[in-house]
mmCIF file of C-alpha atoms in Angstrom:
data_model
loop_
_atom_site.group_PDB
_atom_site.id
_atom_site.type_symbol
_atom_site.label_atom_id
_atom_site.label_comp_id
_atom_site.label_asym_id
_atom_site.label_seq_id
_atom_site.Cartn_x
_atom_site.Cartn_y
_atom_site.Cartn_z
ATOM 1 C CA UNK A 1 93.139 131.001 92.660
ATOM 2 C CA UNK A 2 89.433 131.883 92.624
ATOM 3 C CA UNK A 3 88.214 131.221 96.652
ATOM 4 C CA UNK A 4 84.622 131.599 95.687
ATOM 5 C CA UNK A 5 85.366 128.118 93.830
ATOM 6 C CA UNK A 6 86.891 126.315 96.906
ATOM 7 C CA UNK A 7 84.353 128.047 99.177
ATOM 8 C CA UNK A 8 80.833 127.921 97.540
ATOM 9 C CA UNK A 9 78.776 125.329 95.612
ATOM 10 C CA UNK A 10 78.572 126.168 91.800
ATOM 11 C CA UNK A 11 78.378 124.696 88.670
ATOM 12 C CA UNK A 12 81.647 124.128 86.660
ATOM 13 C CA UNK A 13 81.150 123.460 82.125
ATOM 14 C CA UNK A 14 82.422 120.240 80.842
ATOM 15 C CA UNK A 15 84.023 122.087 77.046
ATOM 16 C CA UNK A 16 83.973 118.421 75.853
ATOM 17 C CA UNK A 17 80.700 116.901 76.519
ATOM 18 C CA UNK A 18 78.211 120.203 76.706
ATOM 19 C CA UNK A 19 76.819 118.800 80.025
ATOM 20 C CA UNK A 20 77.477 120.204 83.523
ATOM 21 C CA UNK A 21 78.887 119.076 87.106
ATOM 22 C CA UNK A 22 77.913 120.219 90.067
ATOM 23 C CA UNK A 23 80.741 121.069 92.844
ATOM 24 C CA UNK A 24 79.656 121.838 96.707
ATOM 25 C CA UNK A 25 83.744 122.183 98.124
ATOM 26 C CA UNK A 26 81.547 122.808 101.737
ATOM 27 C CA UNK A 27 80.110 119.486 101.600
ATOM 28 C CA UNK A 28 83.657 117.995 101.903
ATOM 29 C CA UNK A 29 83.453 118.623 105.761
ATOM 30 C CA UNK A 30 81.157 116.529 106.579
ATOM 31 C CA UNK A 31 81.131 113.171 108.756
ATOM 32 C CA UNK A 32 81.011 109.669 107.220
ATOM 33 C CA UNK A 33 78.886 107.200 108.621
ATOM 34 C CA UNK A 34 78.298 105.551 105.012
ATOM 35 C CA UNK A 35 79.905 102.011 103.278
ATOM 36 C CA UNK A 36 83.239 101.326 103.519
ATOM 37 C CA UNK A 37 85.166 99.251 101.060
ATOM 38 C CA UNK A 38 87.868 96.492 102.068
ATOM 39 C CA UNK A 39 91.193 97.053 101.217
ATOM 40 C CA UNK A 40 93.058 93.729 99.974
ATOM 41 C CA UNK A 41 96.758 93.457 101.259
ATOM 42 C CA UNK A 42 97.599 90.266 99.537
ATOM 43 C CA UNK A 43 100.594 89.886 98.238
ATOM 44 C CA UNK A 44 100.180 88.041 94.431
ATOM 45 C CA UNK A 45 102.557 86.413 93.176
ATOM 46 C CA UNK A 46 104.199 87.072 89.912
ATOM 47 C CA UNK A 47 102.499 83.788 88.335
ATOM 48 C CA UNK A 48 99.170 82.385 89.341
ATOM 49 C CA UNK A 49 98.556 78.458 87.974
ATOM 50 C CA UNK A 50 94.530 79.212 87.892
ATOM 51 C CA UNK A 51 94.629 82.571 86.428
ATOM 52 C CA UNK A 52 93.310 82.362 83.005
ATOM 53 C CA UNK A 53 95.348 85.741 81.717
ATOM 54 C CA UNK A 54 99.188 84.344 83.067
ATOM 55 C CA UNK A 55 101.086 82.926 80.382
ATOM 56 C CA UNK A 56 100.770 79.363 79.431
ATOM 57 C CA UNK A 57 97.690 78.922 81.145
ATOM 58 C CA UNK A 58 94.446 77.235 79.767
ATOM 59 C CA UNK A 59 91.424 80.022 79.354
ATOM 60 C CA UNK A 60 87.781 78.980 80.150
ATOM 61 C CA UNK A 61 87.269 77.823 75.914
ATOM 62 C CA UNK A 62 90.153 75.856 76.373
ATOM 63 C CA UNK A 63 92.821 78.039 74.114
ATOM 64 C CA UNK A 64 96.089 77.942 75.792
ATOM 65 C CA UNK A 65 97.762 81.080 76.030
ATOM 66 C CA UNK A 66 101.168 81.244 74.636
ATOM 67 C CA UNK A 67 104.777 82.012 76.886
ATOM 68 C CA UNK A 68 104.538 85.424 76.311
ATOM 69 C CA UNK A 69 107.172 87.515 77.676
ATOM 70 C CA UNK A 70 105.743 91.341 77.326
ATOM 71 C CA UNK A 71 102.124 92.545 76.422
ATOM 72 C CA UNK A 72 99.434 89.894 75.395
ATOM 73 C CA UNK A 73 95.983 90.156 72.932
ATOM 74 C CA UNK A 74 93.468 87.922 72.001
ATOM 75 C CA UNK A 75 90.448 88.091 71.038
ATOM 76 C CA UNK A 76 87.649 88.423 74.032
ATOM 77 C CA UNK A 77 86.271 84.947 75.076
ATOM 78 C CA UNK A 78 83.150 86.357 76.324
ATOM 79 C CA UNK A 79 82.999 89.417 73.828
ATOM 80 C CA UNK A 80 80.202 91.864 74.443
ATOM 81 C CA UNK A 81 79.960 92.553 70.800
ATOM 82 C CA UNK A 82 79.564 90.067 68.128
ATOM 83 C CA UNK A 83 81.286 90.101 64.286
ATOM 84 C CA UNK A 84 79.074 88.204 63.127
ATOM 85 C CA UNK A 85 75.678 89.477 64.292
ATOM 86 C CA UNK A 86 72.614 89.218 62.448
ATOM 87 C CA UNK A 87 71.539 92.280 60.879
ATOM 88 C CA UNK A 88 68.135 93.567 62.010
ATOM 89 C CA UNK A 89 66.243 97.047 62.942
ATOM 90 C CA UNK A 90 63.028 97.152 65.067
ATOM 91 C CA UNK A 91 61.066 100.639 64.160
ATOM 92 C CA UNK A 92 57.596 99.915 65.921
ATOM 93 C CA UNK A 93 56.427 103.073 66.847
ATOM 94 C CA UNK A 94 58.597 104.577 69.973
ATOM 95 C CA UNK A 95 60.246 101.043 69.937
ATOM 96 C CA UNK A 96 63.468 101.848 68.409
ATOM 97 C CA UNK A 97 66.432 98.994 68.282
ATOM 98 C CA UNK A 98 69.108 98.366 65.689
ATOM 99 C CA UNK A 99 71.751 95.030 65.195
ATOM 100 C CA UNK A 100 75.300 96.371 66.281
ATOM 101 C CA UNK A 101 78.476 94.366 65.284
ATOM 102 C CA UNK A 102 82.159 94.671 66.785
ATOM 103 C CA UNK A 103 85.288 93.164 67.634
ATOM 104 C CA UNK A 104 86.512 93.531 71.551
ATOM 105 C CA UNK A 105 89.975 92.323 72.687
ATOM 106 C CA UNK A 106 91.922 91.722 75.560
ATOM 107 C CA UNK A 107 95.388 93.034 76.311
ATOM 108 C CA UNK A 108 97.922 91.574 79.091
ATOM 109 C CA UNK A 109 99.949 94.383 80.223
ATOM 110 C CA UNK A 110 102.927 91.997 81.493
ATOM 111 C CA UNK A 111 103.002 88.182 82.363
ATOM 112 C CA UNK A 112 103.923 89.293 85.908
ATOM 113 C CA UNK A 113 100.677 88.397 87.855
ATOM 114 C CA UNK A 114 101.695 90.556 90.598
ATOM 115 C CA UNK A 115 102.090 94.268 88.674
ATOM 116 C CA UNK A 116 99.654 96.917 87.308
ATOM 117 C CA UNK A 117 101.099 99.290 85.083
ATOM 118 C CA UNK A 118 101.866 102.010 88.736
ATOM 119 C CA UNK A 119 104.738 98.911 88.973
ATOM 120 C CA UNK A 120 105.803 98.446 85.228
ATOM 121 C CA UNK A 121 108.630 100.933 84.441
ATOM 122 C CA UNK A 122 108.244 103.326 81.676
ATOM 123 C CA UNK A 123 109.897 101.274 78.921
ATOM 124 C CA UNK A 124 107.248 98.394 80.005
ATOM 125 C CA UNK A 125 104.309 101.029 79.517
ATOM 126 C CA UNK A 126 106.229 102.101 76.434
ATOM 127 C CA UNK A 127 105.204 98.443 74.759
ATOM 128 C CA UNK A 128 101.737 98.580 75.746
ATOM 129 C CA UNK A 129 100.833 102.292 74.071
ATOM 130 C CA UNK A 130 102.557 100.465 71.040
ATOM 131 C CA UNK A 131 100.047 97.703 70.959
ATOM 132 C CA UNK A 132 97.578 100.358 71.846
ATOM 133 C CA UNK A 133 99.106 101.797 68.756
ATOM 134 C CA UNK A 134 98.747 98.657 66.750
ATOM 135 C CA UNK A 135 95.394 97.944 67.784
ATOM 136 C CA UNK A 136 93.752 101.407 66.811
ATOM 137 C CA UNK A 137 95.196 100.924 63.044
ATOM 138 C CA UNK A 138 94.183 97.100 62.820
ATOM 139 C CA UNK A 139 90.592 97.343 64.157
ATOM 140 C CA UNK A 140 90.206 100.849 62.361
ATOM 141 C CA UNK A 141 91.186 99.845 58.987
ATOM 142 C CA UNK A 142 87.780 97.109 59.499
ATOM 143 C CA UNK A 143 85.519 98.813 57.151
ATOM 144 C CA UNK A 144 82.789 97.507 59.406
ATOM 145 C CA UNK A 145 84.462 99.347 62.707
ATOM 146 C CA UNK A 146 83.340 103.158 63.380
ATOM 147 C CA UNK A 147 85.027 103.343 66.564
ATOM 148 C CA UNK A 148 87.835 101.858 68.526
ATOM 149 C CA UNK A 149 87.519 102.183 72.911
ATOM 150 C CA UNK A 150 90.545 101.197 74.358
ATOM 151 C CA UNK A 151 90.170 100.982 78.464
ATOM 152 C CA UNK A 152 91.357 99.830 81.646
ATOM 153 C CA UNK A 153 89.395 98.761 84.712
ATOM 154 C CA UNK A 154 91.595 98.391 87.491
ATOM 155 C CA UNK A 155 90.655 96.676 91.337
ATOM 156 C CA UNK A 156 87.568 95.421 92.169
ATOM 157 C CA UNK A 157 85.417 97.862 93.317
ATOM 158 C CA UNK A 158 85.427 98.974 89.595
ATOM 159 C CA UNK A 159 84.252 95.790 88.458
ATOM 160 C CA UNK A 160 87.746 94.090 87.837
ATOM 161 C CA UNK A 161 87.230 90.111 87.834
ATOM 162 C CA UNK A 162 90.762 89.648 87.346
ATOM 163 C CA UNK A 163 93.443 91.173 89.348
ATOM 164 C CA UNK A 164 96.187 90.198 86.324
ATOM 165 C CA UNK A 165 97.494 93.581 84.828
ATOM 166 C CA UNK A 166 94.951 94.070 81.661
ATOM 167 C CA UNK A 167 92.688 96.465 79.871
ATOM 168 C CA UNK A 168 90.582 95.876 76.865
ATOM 169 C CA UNK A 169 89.169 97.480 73.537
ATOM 170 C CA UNK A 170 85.969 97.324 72.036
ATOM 171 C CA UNK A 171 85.681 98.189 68.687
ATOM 172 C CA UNK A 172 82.413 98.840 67.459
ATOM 173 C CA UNK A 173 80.120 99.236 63.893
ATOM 174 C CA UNK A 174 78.936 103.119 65.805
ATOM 175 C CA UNK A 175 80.037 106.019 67.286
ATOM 176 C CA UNK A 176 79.345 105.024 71.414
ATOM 177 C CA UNK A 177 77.558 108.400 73.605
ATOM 178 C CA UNK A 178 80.504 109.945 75.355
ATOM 179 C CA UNK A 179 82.386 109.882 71.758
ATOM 180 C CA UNK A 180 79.849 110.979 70.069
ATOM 181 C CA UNK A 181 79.437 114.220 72.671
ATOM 182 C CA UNK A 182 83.379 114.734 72.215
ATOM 183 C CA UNK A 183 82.840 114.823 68.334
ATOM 184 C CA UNK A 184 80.034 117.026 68.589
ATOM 185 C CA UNK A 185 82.048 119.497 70.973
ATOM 186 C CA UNK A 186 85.013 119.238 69.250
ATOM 187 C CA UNK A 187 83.681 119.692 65.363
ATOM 188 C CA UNK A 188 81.681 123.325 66.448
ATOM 189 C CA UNK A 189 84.501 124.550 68.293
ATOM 190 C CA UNK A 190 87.108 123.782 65.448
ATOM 191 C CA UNK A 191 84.472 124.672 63.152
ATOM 192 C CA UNK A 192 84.331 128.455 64.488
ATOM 193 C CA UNK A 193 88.101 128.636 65.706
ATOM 194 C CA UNK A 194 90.009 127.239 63.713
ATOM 195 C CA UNK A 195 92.049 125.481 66.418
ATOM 196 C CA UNK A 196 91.574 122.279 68.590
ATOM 197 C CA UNK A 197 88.994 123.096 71.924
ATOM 198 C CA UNK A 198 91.319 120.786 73.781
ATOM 199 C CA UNK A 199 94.276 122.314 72.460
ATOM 200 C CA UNK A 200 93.018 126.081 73.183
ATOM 201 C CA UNK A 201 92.069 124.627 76.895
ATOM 202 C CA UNK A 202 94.881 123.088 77.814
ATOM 203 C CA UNK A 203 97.430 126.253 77.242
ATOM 204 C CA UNK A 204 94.898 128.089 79.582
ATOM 205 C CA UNK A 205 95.555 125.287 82.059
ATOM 206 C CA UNK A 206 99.240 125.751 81.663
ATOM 207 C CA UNK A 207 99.124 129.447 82.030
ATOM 208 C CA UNK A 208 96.645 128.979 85.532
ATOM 209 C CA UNK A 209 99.158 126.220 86.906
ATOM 210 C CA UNK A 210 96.065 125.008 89.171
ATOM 211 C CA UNK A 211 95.082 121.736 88.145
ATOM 212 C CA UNK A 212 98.275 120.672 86.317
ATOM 213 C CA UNK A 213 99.912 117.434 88.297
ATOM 214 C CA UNK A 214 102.655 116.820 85.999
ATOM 215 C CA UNK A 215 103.923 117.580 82.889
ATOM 216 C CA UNK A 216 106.945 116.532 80.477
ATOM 217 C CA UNK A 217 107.780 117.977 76.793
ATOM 218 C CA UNK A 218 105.266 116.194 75.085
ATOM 219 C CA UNK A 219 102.459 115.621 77.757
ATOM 220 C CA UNK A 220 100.341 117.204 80.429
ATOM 221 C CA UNK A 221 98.425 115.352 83.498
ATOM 222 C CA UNK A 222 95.721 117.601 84.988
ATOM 223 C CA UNK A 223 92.799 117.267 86.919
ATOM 224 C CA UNK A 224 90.263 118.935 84.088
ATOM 225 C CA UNK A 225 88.469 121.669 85.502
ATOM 226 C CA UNK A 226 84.954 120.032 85.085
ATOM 227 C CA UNK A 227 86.255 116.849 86.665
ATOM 228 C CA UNK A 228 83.162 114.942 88.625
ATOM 229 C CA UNK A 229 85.481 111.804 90.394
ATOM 230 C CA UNK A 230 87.368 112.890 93.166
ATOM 231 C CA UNK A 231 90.987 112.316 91.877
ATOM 232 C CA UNK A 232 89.314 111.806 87.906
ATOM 233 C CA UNK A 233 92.601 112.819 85.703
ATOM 234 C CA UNK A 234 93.214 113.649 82.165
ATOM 235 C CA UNK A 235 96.448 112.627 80.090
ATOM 236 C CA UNK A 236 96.816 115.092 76.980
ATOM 237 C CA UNK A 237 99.149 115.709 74.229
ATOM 238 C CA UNK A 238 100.602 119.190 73.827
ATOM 239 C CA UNK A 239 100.730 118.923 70.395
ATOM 240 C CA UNK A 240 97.003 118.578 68.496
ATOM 241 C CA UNK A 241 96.893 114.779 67.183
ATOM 242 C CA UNK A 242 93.937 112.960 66.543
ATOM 243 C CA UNK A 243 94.644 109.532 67.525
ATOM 244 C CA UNK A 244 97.780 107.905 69.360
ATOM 245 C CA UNK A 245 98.795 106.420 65.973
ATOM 246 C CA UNK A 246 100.273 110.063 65.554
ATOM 247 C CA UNK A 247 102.649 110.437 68.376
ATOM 248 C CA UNK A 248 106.600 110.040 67.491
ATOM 249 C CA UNK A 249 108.731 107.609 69.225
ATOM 250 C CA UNK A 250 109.848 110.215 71.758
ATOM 251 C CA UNK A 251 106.037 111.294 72.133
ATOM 252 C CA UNK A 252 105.317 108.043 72.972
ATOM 253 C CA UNK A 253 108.113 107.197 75.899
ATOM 254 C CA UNK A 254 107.025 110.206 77.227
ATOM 255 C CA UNK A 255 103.058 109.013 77.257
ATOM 256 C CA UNK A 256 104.465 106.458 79.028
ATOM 257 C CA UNK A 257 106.393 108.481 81.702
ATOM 258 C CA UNK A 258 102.843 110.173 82.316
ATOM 259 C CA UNK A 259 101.167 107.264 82.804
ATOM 260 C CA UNK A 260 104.033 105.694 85.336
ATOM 261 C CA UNK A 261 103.913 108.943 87.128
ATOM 262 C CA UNK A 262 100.243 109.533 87.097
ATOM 263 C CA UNK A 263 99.044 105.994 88.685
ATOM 264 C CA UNK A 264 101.992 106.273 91.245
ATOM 265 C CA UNK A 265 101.194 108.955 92.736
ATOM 266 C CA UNK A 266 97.464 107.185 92.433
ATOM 267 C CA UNK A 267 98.629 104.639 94.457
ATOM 268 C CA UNK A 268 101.011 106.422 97.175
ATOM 269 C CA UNK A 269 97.743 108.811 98.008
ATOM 270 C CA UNK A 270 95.813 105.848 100.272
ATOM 271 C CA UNK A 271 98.661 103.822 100.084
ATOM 272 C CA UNK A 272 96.668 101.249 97.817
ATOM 273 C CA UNK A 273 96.359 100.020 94.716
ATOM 274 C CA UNK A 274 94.105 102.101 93.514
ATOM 275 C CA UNK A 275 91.459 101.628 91.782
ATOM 276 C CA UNK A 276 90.055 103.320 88.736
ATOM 277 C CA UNK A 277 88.677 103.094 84.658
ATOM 278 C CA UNK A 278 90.795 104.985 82.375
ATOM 279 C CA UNK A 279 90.061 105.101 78.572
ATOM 280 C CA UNK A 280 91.924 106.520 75.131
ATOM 281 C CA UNK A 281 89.060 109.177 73.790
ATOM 282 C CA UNK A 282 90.357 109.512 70.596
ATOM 283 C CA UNK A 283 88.959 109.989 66.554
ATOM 284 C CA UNK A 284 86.311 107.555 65.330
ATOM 285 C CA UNK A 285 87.676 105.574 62.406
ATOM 286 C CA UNK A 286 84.669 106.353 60.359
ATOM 287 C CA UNK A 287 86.333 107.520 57.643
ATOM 288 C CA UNK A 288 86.353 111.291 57.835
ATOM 289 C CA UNK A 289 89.253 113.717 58.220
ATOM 290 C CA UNK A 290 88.274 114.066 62.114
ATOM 291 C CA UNK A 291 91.100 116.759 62.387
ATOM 292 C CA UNK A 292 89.129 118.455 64.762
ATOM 293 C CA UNK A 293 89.906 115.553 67.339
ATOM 294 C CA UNK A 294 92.476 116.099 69.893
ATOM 295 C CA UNK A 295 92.804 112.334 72.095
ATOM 296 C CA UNK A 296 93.316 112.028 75.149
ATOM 297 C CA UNK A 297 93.321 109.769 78.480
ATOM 298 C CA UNK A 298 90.982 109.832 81.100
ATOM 299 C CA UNK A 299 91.189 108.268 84.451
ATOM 300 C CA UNK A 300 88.034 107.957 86.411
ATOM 301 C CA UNK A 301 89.175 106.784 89.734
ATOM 302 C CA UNK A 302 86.112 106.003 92.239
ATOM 303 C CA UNK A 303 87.621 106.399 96.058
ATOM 304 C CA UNK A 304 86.779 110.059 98.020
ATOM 305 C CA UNK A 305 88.377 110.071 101.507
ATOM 306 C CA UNK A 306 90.341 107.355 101.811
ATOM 307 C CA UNK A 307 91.640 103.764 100.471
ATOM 308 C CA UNK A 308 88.223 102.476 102.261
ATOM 309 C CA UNK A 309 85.565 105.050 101.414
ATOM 310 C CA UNK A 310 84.238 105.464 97.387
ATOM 311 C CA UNK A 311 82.163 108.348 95.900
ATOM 312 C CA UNK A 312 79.015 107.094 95.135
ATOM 313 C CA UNK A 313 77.024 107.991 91.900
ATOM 314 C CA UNK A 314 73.253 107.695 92.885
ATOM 315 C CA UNK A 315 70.334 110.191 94.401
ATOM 316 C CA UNK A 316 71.386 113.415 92.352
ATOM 317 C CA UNK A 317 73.487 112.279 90.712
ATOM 318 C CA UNK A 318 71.324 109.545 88.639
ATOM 319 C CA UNK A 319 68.605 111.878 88.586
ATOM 320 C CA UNK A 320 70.250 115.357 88.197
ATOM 321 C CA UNK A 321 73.803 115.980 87.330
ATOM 322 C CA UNK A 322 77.219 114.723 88.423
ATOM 323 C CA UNK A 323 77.898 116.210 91.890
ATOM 324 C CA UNK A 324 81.378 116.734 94.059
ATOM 325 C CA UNK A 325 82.681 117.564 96.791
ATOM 326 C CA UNK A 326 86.398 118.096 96.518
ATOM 327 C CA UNK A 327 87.637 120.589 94.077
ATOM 328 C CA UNK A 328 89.371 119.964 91.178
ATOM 329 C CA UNK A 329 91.781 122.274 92.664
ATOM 330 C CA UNK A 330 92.253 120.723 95.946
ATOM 331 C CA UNK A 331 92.536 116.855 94.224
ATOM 332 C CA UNK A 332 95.364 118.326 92.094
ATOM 333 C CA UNK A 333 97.082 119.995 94.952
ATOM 334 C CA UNK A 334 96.922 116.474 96.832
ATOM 335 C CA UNK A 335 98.298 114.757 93.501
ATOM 336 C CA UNK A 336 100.935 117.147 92.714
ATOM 337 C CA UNK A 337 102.691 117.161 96.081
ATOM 338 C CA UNK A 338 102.982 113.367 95.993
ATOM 339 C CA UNK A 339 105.056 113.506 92.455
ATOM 340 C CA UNK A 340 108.369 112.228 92.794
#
């Protein structure tokens, strides 16, 4: 392992955005006098009579949801994009604005009230990647949808109104920034290699043995070496696919087994639920070949220290670049040793 890394600030490359992070490992020592978050102990049970996402329950525009026994969609209630949109552009000098159109859904994980997917077992997980699955196809064969963001955010200091085990997608008529930066990234590197930039990267992460957490046949969970969270993790195929719709049946259990492993050892670090956003970064379905795309899972979990204290994005951060203070090294060493 390089020391200078873990003992001296510096600036680590992001391969799939272009952009930079800042990392000051020295920083990590100091006292904390800052905001601390509170740390819910309640015990939910595995049905909840006013919780609009449970099964059978009535949801705010009074559609009852049906007795569903596994994983769960419907169509947002309160959707941030709208299919039926007017169409409309606004050039007016350096006022710039265009209409944008989509389709966002919700998706129950289970109808236990009480579970996030760090309590589902693998074959549970295993059904949602196949709606996942389903999703990606049905939303990407919409002529009118260029891109299909499937995400999770989990607890409440991530924004979470509703503790019930769900994630969402929002399918969209453009490419969104961070995709767009991936495509970019991805499209000159295959363009000049020949190979997948993710692909190339992750078999020098598996010769290093740093940041690597876990890792099965078919999948590998790192902390990337860029990472700007504290704990932020990556879930990548082995193999170069483009989207999850790609992945064999075996592949796909075995998605699942990273993702069981990956947010329980999450939640055994503070001894919390823990909280995070992950999200599927994976080909636009705008029609082109995309095969330089390589998808994969990020998790972008917010807390630093401890179950009670978050990193904070502001200051430098808002107005410079991402900043630090753990190593990407250190987070993975703290991760790994909790695997079971």
């Amino acid at each position: 392992m390089n020391t200078d890394l873990q003992d001296y600030s510096h600036k680590r490359f992001n391969i799939l955005t272009g952009e930079w992070v800042l990392v000051s490992p020295h920083r990590a020592k100091r006292p904390w006098q800052g905001q601390n978050e509170s740390v819910s102990n309640e015990v939910r049970p595995t049905h909840d009579p006013n919780c609009y996402l449970c099964a059978g329950n009535t949801r705010i525009n009074g559609e009852v949801n049906p007795d569903y026994k596994d994983v769960f969609v419907f169509t947002n209630d309160f959707a941030a994009l709208q299919s039926n949109s007017k169409t409309f552009a606004l050039n007016n000098g350096l006022f710039k604005a265009e209409s944008e159109t989509g389709i966002c859904k919700v998706i129950c994980f289970s109808p236990d009230h009480s579970k996030s997917l760090a309590d589902m077992g693998v074959d549970a997980i295993n059904k949602v990647v196949k709606v996942w699955q389903e999703e990606y196809q049905l939303l990407g064969a919409n002529e009118t949808i260029n891109n299909v963001q499937i995400f999770e955010n989990k607890g409440a200091v991530m924004g979470c109104s509703n503790p019930h085990p769900h994630g969402q997608i929002w399918s969209q008529s453009t490419i969104p920034n961070e995709v767009e930066k991936k495509d970019n990234q991805q499209k000159t590197y295959y363009s000049k290699n020949k190979s997948s930039l993710l692909g190339d990267y992750l078999k020098q992460e598996l010769e290093a043995k740093e940041r690597i957490i876990f890792e099965n046949d078919d999948f590998v969970v790192l902390i990337p070496f860029w990472a700007i969270w504290p704990f932020e993790a990556m879930i990548a195929p082995k193999k170069q696919y483009k989207d999850i719709t790609q992945i064999s049946e075996k592949e796909s259990l075995a998605y699942a087994e990273a993702i069981s492993v990956l947010t329980k050892v999450y939640d055994a670090l503070f001894d919390c639920s823990f909280p995070y956003s992950s999200g599927i970064h994976q080909a636009p379905t705008n029609g082109e070949d995309n095969n330089h795309w390589h998808w994969h899972m990020g998790f972008y979990p917010p807390l630093l220290r401890s179950a009670t204290v978050k990193k904070f994005m502001v200051g430098y951060e808002m107005f410079g670049t991402p900043q630090r203070d753990i190593t990407a090294e250190q987070a993975a060493q703290r991760l790994r040793d909790l695997v079971k």
